[in-house]
mmCIF file of C-alpha atoms and ligand atoms in Angstrom:
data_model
loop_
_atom_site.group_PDB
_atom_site.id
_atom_site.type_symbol
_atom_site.label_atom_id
_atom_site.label_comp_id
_atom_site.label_asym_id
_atom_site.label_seq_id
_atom_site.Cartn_x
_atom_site.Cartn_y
_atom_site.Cartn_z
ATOM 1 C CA UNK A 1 -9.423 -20.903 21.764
ATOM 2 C CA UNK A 2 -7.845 -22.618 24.642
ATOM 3 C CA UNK A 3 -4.480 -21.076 25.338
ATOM 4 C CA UNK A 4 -2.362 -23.897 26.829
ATOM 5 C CA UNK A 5 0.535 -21.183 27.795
ATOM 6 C CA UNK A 6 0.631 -18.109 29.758
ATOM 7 C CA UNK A 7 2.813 -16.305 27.553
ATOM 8 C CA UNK A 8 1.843 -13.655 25.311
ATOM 9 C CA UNK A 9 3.089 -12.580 21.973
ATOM 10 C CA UNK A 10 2.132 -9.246 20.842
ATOM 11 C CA UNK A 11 2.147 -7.879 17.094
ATOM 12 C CA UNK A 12 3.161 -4.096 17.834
ATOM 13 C CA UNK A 13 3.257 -1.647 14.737
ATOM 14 C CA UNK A 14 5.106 1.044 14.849
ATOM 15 C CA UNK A 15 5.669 4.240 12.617
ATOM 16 C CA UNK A 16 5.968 4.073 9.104
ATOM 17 C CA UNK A 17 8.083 7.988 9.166
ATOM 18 C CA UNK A 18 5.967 9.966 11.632
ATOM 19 C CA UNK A 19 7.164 8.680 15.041
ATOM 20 C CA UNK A 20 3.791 10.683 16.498
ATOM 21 C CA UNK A 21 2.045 7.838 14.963
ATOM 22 C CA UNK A 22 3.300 5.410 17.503
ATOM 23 C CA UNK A 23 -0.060 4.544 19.526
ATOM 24 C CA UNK A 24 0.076 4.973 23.758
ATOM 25 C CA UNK A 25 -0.714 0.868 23.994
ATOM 26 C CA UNK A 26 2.279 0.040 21.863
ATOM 27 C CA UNK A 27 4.282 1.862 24.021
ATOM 28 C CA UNK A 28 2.996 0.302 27.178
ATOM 29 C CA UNK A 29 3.351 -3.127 25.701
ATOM 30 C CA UNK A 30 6.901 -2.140 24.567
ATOM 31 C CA UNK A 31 7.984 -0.691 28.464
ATOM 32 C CA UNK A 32 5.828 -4.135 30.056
ATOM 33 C CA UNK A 33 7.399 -6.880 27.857
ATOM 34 C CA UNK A 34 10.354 -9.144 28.942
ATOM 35 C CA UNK A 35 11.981 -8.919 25.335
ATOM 36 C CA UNK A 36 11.428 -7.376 22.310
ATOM 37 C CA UNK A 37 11.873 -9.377 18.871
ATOM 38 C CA UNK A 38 13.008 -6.862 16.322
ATOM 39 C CA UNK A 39 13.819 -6.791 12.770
ATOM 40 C CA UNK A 40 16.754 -4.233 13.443
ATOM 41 C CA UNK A 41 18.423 -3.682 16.598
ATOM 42 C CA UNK A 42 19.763 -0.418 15.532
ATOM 43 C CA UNK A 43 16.519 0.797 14.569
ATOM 44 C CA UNK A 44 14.336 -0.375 17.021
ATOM 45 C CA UNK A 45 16.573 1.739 19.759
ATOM 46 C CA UNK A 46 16.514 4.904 17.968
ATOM 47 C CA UNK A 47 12.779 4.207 18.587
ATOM 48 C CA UNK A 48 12.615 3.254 21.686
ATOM 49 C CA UNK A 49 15.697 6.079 22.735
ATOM 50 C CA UNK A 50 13.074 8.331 21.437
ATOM 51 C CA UNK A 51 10.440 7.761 23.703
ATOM 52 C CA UNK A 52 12.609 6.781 26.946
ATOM 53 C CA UNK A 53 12.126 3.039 26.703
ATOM 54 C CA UNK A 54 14.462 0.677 28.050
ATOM 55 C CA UNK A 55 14.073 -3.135 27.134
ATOM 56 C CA UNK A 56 16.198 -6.564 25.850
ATOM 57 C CA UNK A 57 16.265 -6.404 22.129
ATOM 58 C CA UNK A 58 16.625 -9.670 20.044
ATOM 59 C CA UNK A 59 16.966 -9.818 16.327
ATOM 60 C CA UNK A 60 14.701 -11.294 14.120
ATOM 61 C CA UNK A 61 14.823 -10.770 10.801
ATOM 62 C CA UNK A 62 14.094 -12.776 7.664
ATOM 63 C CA UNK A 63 17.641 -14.523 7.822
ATOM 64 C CA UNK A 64 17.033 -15.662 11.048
ATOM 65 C CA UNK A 65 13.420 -16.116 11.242
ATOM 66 C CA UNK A 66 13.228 -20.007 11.311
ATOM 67 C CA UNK A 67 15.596 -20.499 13.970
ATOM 68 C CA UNK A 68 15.035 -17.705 16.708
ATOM 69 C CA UNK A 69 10.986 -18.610 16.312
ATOM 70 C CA UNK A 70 11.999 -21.964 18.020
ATOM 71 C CA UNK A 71 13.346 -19.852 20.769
ATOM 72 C CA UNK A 72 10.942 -17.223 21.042
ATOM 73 C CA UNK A 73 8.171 -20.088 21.918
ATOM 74 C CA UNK A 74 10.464 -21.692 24.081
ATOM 75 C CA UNK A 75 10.602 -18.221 26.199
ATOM 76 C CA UNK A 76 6.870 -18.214 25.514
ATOM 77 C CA UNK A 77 6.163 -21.487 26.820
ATOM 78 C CA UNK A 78 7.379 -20.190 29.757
ATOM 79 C CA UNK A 79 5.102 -17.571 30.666
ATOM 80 C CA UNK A 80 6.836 -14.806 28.484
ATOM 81 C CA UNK A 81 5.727 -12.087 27.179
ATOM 82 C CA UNK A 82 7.373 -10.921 23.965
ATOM 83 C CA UNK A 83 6.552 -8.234 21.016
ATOM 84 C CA UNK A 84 7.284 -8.824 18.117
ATOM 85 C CA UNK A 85 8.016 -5.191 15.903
ATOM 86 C CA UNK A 86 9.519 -4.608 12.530
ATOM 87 C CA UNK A 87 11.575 -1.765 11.214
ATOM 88 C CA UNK A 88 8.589 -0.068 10.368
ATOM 89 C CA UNK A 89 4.509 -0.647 9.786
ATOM 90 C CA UNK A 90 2.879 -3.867 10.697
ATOM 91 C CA UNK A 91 4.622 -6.961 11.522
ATOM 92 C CA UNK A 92 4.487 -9.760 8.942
ATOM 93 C CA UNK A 93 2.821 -7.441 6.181
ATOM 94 C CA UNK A 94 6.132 -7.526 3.666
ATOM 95 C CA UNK A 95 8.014 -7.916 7.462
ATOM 96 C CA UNK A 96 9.330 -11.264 9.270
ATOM 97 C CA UNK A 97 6.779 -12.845 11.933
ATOM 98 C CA UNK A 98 5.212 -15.271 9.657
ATOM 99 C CA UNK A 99 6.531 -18.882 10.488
ATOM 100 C CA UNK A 100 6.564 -17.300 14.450
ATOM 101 C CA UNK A 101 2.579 -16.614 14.555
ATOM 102 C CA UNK A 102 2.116 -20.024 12.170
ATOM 103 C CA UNK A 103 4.772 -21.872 15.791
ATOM 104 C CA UNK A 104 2.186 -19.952 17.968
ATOM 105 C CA UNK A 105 -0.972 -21.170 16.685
ATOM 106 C CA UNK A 106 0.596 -24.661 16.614
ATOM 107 C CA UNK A 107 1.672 -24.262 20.132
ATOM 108 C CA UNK A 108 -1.094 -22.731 21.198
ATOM 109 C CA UNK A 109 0.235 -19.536 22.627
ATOM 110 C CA UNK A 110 -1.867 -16.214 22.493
ATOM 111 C CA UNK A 111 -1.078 -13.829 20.453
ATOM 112 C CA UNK A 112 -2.280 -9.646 20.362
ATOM 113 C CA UNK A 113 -2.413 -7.657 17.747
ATOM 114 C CA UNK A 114 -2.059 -4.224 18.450
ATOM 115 C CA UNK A 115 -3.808 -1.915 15.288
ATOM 116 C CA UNK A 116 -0.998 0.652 14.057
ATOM 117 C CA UNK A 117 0.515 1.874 10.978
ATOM 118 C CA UNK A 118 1.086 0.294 7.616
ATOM 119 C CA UNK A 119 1.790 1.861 4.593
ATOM 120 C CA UNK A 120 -0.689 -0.074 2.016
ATOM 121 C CA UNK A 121 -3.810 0.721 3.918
ATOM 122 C CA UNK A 122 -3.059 4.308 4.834
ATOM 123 C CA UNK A 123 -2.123 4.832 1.091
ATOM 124 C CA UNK A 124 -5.048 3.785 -0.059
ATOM 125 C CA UNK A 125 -7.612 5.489 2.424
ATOM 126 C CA UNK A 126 -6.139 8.586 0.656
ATOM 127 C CA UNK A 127 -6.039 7.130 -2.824
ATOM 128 C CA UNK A 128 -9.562 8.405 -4.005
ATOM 129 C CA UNK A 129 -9.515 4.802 -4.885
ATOM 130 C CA UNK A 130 -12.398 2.619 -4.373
ATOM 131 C CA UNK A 131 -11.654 1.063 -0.929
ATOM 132 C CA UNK A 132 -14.673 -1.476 -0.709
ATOM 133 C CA UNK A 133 -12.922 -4.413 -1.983
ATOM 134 C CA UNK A 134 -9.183 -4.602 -2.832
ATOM 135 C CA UNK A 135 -6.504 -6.865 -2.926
ATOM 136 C CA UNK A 136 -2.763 -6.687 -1.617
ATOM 137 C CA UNK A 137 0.289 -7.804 -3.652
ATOM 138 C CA UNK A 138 3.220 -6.119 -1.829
ATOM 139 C CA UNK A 139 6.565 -6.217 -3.805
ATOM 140 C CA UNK A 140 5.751 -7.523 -7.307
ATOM 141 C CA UNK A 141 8.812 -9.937 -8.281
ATOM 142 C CA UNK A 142 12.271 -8.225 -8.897
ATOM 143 C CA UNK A 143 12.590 -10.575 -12.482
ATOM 144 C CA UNK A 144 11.157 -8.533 -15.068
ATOM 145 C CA UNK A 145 9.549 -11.082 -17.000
ATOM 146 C CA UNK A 146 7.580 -12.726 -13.800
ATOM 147 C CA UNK A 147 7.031 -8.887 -12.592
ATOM 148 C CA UNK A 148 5.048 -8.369 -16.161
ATOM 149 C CA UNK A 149 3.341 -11.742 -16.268
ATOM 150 C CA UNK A 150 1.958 -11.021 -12.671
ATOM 151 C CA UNK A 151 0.749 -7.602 -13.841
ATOM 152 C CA UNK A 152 -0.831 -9.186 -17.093
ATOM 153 C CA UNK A 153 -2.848 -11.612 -15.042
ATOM 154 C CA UNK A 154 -3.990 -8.631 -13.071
ATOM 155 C CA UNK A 155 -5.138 -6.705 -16.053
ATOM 156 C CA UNK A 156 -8.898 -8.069 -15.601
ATOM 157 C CA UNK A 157 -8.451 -7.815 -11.728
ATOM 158 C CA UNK A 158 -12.053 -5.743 -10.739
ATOM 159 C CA UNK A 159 -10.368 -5.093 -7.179
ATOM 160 C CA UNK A 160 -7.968 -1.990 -6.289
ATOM 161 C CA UNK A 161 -4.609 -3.407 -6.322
ATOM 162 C CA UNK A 162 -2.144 -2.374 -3.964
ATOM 163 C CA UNK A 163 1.902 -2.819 -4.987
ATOM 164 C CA UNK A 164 4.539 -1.658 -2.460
ATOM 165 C CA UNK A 165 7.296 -0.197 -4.637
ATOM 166 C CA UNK A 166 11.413 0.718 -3.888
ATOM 167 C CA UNK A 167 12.526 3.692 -5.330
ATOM 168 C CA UNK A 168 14.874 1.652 -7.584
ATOM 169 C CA UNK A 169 12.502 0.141 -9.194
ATOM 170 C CA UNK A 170 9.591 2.832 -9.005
ATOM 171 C CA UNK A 171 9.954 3.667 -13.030
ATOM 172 C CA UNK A 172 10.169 0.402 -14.413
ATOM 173 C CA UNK A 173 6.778 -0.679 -12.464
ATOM 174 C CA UNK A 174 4.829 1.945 -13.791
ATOM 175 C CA UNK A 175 6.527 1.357 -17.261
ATOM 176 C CA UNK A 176 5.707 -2.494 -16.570
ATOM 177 C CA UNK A 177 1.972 -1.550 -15.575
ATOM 178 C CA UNK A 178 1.331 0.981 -18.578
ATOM 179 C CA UNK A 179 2.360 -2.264 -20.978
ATOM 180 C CA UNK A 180 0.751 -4.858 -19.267
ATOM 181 C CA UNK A 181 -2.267 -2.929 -18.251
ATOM 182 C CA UNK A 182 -2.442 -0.052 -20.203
ATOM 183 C CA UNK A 183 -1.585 3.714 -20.401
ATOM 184 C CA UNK A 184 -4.940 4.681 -19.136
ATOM 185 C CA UNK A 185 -5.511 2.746 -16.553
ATOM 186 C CA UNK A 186 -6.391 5.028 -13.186
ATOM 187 C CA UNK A 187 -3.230 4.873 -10.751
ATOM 188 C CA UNK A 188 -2.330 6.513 -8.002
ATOM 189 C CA UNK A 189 1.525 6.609 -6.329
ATOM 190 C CA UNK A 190 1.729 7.531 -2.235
ATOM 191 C CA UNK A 191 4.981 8.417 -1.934
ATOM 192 C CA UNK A 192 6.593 9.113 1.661
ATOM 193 C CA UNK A 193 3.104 9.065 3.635
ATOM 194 C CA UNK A 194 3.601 10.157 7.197
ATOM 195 C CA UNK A 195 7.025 12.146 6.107
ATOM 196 C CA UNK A 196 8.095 15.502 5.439
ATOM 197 C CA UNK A 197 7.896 15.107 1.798
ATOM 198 C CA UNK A 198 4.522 13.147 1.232
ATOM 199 C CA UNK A 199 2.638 12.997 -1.734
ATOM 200 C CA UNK A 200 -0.261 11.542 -3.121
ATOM 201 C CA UNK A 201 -0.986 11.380 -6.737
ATOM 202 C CA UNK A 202 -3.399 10.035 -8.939
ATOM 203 C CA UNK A 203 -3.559 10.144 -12.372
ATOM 204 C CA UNK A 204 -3.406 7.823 -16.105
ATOM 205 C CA UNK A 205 -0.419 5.424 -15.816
ATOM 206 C CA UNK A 206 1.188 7.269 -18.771
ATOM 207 C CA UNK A 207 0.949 10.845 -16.962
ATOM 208 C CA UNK A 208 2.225 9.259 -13.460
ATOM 209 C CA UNK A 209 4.898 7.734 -16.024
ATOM 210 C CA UNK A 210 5.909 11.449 -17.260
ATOM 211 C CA UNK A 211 5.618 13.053 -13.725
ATOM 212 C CA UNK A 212 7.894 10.509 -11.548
ATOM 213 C CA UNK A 213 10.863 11.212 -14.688
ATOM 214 C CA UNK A 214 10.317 15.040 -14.094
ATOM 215 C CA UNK A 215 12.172 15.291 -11.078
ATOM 216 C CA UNK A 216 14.981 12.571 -10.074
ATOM 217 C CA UNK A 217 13.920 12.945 -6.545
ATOM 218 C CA UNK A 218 10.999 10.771 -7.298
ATOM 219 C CA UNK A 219 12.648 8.081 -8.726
ATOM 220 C CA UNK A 220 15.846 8.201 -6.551
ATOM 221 C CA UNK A 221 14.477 8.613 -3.092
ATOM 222 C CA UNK A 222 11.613 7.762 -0.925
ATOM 223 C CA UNK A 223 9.118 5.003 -0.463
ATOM 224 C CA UNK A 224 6.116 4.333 -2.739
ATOM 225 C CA UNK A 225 2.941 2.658 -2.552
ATOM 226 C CA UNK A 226 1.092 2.016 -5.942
ATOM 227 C CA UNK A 227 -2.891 1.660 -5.965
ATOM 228 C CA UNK A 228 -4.161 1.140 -9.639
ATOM 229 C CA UNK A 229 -7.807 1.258 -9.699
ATOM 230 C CA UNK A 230 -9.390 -2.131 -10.701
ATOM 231 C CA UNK A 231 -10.557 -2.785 -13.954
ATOM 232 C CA UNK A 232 -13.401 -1.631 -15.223
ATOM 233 C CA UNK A 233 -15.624 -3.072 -18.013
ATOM 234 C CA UNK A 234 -16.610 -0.583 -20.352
ATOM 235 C CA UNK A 235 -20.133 0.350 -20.538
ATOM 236 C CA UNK A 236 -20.611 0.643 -24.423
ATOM 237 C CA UNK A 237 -22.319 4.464 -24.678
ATOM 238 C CA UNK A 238 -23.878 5.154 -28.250
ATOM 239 C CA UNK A 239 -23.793 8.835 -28.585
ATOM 240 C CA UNK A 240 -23.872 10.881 -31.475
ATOM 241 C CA UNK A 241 -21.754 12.618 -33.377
ATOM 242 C CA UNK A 242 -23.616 15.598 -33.105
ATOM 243 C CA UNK A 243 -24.023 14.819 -28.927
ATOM 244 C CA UNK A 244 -20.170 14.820 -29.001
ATOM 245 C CA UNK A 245 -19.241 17.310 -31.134
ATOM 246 C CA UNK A 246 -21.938 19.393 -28.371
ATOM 247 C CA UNK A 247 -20.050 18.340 -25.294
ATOM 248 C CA UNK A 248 -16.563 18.636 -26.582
ATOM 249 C CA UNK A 249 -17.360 22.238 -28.168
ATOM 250 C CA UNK A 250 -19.255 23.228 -24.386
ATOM 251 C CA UNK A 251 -16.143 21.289 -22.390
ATOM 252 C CA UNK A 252 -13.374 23.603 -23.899
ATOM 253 C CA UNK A 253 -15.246 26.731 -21.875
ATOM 254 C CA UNK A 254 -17.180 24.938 -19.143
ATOM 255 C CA UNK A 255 -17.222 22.890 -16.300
ATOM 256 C CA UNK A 256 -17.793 19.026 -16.519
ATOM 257 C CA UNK A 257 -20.978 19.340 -15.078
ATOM 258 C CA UNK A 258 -22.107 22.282 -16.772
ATOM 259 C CA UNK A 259 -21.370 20.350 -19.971
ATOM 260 C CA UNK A 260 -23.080 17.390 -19.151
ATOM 261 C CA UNK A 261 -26.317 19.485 -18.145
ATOM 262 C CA UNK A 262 -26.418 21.874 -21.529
ATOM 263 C CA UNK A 263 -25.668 18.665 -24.020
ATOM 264 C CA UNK A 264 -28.446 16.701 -21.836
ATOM 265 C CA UNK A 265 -30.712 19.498 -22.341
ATOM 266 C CA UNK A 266 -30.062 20.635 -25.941
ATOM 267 C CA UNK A 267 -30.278 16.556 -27.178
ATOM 268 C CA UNK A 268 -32.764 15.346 -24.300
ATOM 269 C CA UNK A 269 -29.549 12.676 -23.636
ATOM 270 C CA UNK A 270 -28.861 10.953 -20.483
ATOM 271 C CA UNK A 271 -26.323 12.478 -18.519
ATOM 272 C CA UNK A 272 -24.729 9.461 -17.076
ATOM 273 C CA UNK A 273 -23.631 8.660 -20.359
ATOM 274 C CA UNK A 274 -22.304 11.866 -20.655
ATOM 275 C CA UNK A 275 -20.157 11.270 -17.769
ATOM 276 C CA UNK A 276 -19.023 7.847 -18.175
ATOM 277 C CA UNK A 277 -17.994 8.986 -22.354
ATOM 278 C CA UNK A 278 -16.204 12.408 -19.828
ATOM 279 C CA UNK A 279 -14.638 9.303 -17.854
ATOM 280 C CA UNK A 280 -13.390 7.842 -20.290
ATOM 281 C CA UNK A 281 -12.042 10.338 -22.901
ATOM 282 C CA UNK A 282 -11.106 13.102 -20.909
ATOM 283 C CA UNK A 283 -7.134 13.404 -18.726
ATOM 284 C CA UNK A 284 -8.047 13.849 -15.257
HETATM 285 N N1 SAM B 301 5.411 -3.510 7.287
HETATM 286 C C1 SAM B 301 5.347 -2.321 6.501
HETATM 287 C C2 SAM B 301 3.907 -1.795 6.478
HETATM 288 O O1 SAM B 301 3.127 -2.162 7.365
HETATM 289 O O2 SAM B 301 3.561 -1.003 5.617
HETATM 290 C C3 SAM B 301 5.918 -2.532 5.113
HETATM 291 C C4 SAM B 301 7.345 -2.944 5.103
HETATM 292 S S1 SAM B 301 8.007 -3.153 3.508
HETATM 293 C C5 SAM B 301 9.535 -3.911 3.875
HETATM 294 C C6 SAM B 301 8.559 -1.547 3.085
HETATM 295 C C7 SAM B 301 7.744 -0.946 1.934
HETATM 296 O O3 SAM B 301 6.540 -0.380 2.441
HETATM 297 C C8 SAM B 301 8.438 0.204 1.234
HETATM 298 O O4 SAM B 301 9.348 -0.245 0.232
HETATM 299 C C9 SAM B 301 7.274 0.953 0.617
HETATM 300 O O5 SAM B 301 6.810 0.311 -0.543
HETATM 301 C C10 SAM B 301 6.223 0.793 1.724
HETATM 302 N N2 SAM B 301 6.338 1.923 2.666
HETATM 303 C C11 SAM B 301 6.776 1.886 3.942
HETATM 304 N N3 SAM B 301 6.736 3.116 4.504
HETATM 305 C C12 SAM B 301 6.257 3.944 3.555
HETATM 306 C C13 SAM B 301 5.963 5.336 3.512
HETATM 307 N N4 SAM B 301 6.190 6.116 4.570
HETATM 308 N N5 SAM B 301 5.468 5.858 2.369
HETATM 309 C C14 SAM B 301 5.228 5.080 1.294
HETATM 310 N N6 SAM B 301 5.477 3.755 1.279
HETATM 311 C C15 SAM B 301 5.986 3.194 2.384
#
C-alpha cells in the first residue's frame, strides 16, 4: 500500500492484570511517540508511572471517538506519530479505535499493530477448547430477550464461541446459555486471567451454573471470559444393553480407559464408541 503520509499510528496492547505482560516494543513505542490516544487518562498513567514513562495523553474513548479521530489524522497528516492504547488488552477488540483505523485507511496513513494481550484469545489457548476454528462475539446484548435469541441462533454454531462477560451479568449468561443451548453443553469460564485470583474452568453449563452460585466472589467480582465448545452432532452409537450395563458396572471401579478396553474385549466392540457413549453420558 502506498502510504501518502509520514505519520504513524500504532495499535499498542497493553496488560489485561499482569503489568509483566506489557511487551519491551510497546514500551519503546509508548517513550518514542508524540502523543498517546487513550481510553482513560487516569489509567493509562498509572501504567505508564509504573514503568517511568513520560508522554502527552489524549482521551479517546467511545464518547468521543468520532470527533477526536478527525484530529488524530489531522496530527497524523502531519508526520505524527501516535498510539493508540485502551484501558486494557487490544485496541478496538470490545475497545474504541474503530472509526480511527476505518479514517486511516481512508486517508491513507500507516498503521502498526503491535501483538499483546487480550483476554478472548489467551482464555481460550487455556480453554482445552478446540482452538482450530472459532468465532468471537464479545459482550452478548444487555436486553435479555436479544441476549437469548443471539444464543439460540448459536445453538447449531460448530465453532468455539467466545463471550466476554461482566461480573453483573456472569449468572444470568450461563443461565441464558443452559436454556438456549442446553445444560450439557461443554463450557468453560476464564475468570481473572493474568491476576492474582485466576481461574480456569471447564465443565457442563449446568455444573459451571452450580459452581459460580457457590461462592459470591464469582459472581460479584472479577472479569470473565466464556468459551462454550461448538456444537457437536451426535454420532448415533448402537450399543447394547448388555455392552452398557458392562461399561457402567467396570466404570464405577475403573478408569475410563480401562473400561473402554475390558467392555471392547469381553463384547469384541469398538472402543471409539465406547468413548464417544463415555462423552456423552458421563460429568466430566
Ligand atoms: N480489549 C480487551 C481485550 O483485548 O481483551 C477487552 C476489553 S473489554 C471492555 C473488557 C472485558 O474483557 C471484560 O469485561 C472481560 O469480559 C474481558 N477481560 C478483560 N480482562 C480480563 C481478565 N483479566 N480476565 C478475564 N476476562 C477479562
Amino acid at each position: 500500500m502506498n502510504f501518502k503520509n509520514t505519520g504513524i499510528l500504532y495499535i499498542v496492547p497493553t496488560p489485561i492484570g499482569n503489568l509483566s505482560d506489557i511487551t519491551y516494543r510497546a514500551l519503546k513505542i509508548l517513550q518514542e511517540v508524540d502523543l498517546i490516544a487513550c481510553e482513560n487518562i487516569k489509567h493509562t498513567n498509572i501504567l505508564l508511572k509504573h514503568f517511568n514513562i513520560k508522554n502527552i495523553l489524549i482521551s479517546f474513548n467511545k464518547f468521543n471517538e468520532f470527533q477526536k479521530s478527525d484530529r488524530l489524522i489531522q496530527e497524523l497528516e502531519k508526520g505524527k506519530k501516535i498510539a493508540l492504547v485502551s484501558s486494557a488488552g487490544t485496541p478496538l477488540i470490545n475497545d474504541p479505535g474503530y472509526i480511527l483505523i476505518k479514517k486511516c485507511h481512508l486517508f491513507k496513513i500507516q498503521i502498526i499493530p503491535l501483538p499483546g494481550a487480550c483476554a478472548a484469545i489467551t482464555a481460550l489457548s487455556a480453554s482445552g477448547v478446540s482452538t482450530s476454528s472459532f468465532c468471537y462475539e464479545g459482550f452478548l446484548p444487555s436486553k435479555k430477550k436479544l441476549r437469548r435469541s443471539l444464543l439460540n441462533s448459536l445453538k447449531k454454531e460448530k465453532r468455539t464461541i467466545i463471550l466476554y462477560e461482566s461480573k453483573y451479568r456472569v449468572i444470568e449468561t450461563v443461565q441464558d446459555i443452559i436454556n438456549e443451548i442446553g445444560a450439557n453443553r461443554h463450557i468453560v469460564i476464564a475468570r481473572e486471567i493474568t491476576k492474582k485470583w485466576e481461574i480456569i474452568y471447564g465443565n457442563k453449563a449446568h455444573i459451571i451454573f452450580n459452581w459460580i452460585k457457590e461462592d459470591q466472589n464469582r459472581y460479584n467480582k472479577g472479569e470473565n471470559v466464556i468459551i462454550i465448545d461448538g456444537y457437536k452432532e451426535s454420532k448415533n452409537i448402537n450399543l447394547s444393553d448388555k455392552i452398557i450395563n458392562t461399561f457402567t458396572l467396570l466404570r464405577k471401579v475403573l478408569s475410563l480407559k480401562q473400561s473402554v478396553l475390558i467392555t471392547s474385549k469381553i463384547h469384541k466392540t469398538n472402543k471409539n464408541d465406547l468413548y464417544q457413549y463415555a462423552i456423552q453420558h458421563e460429568e466430566k
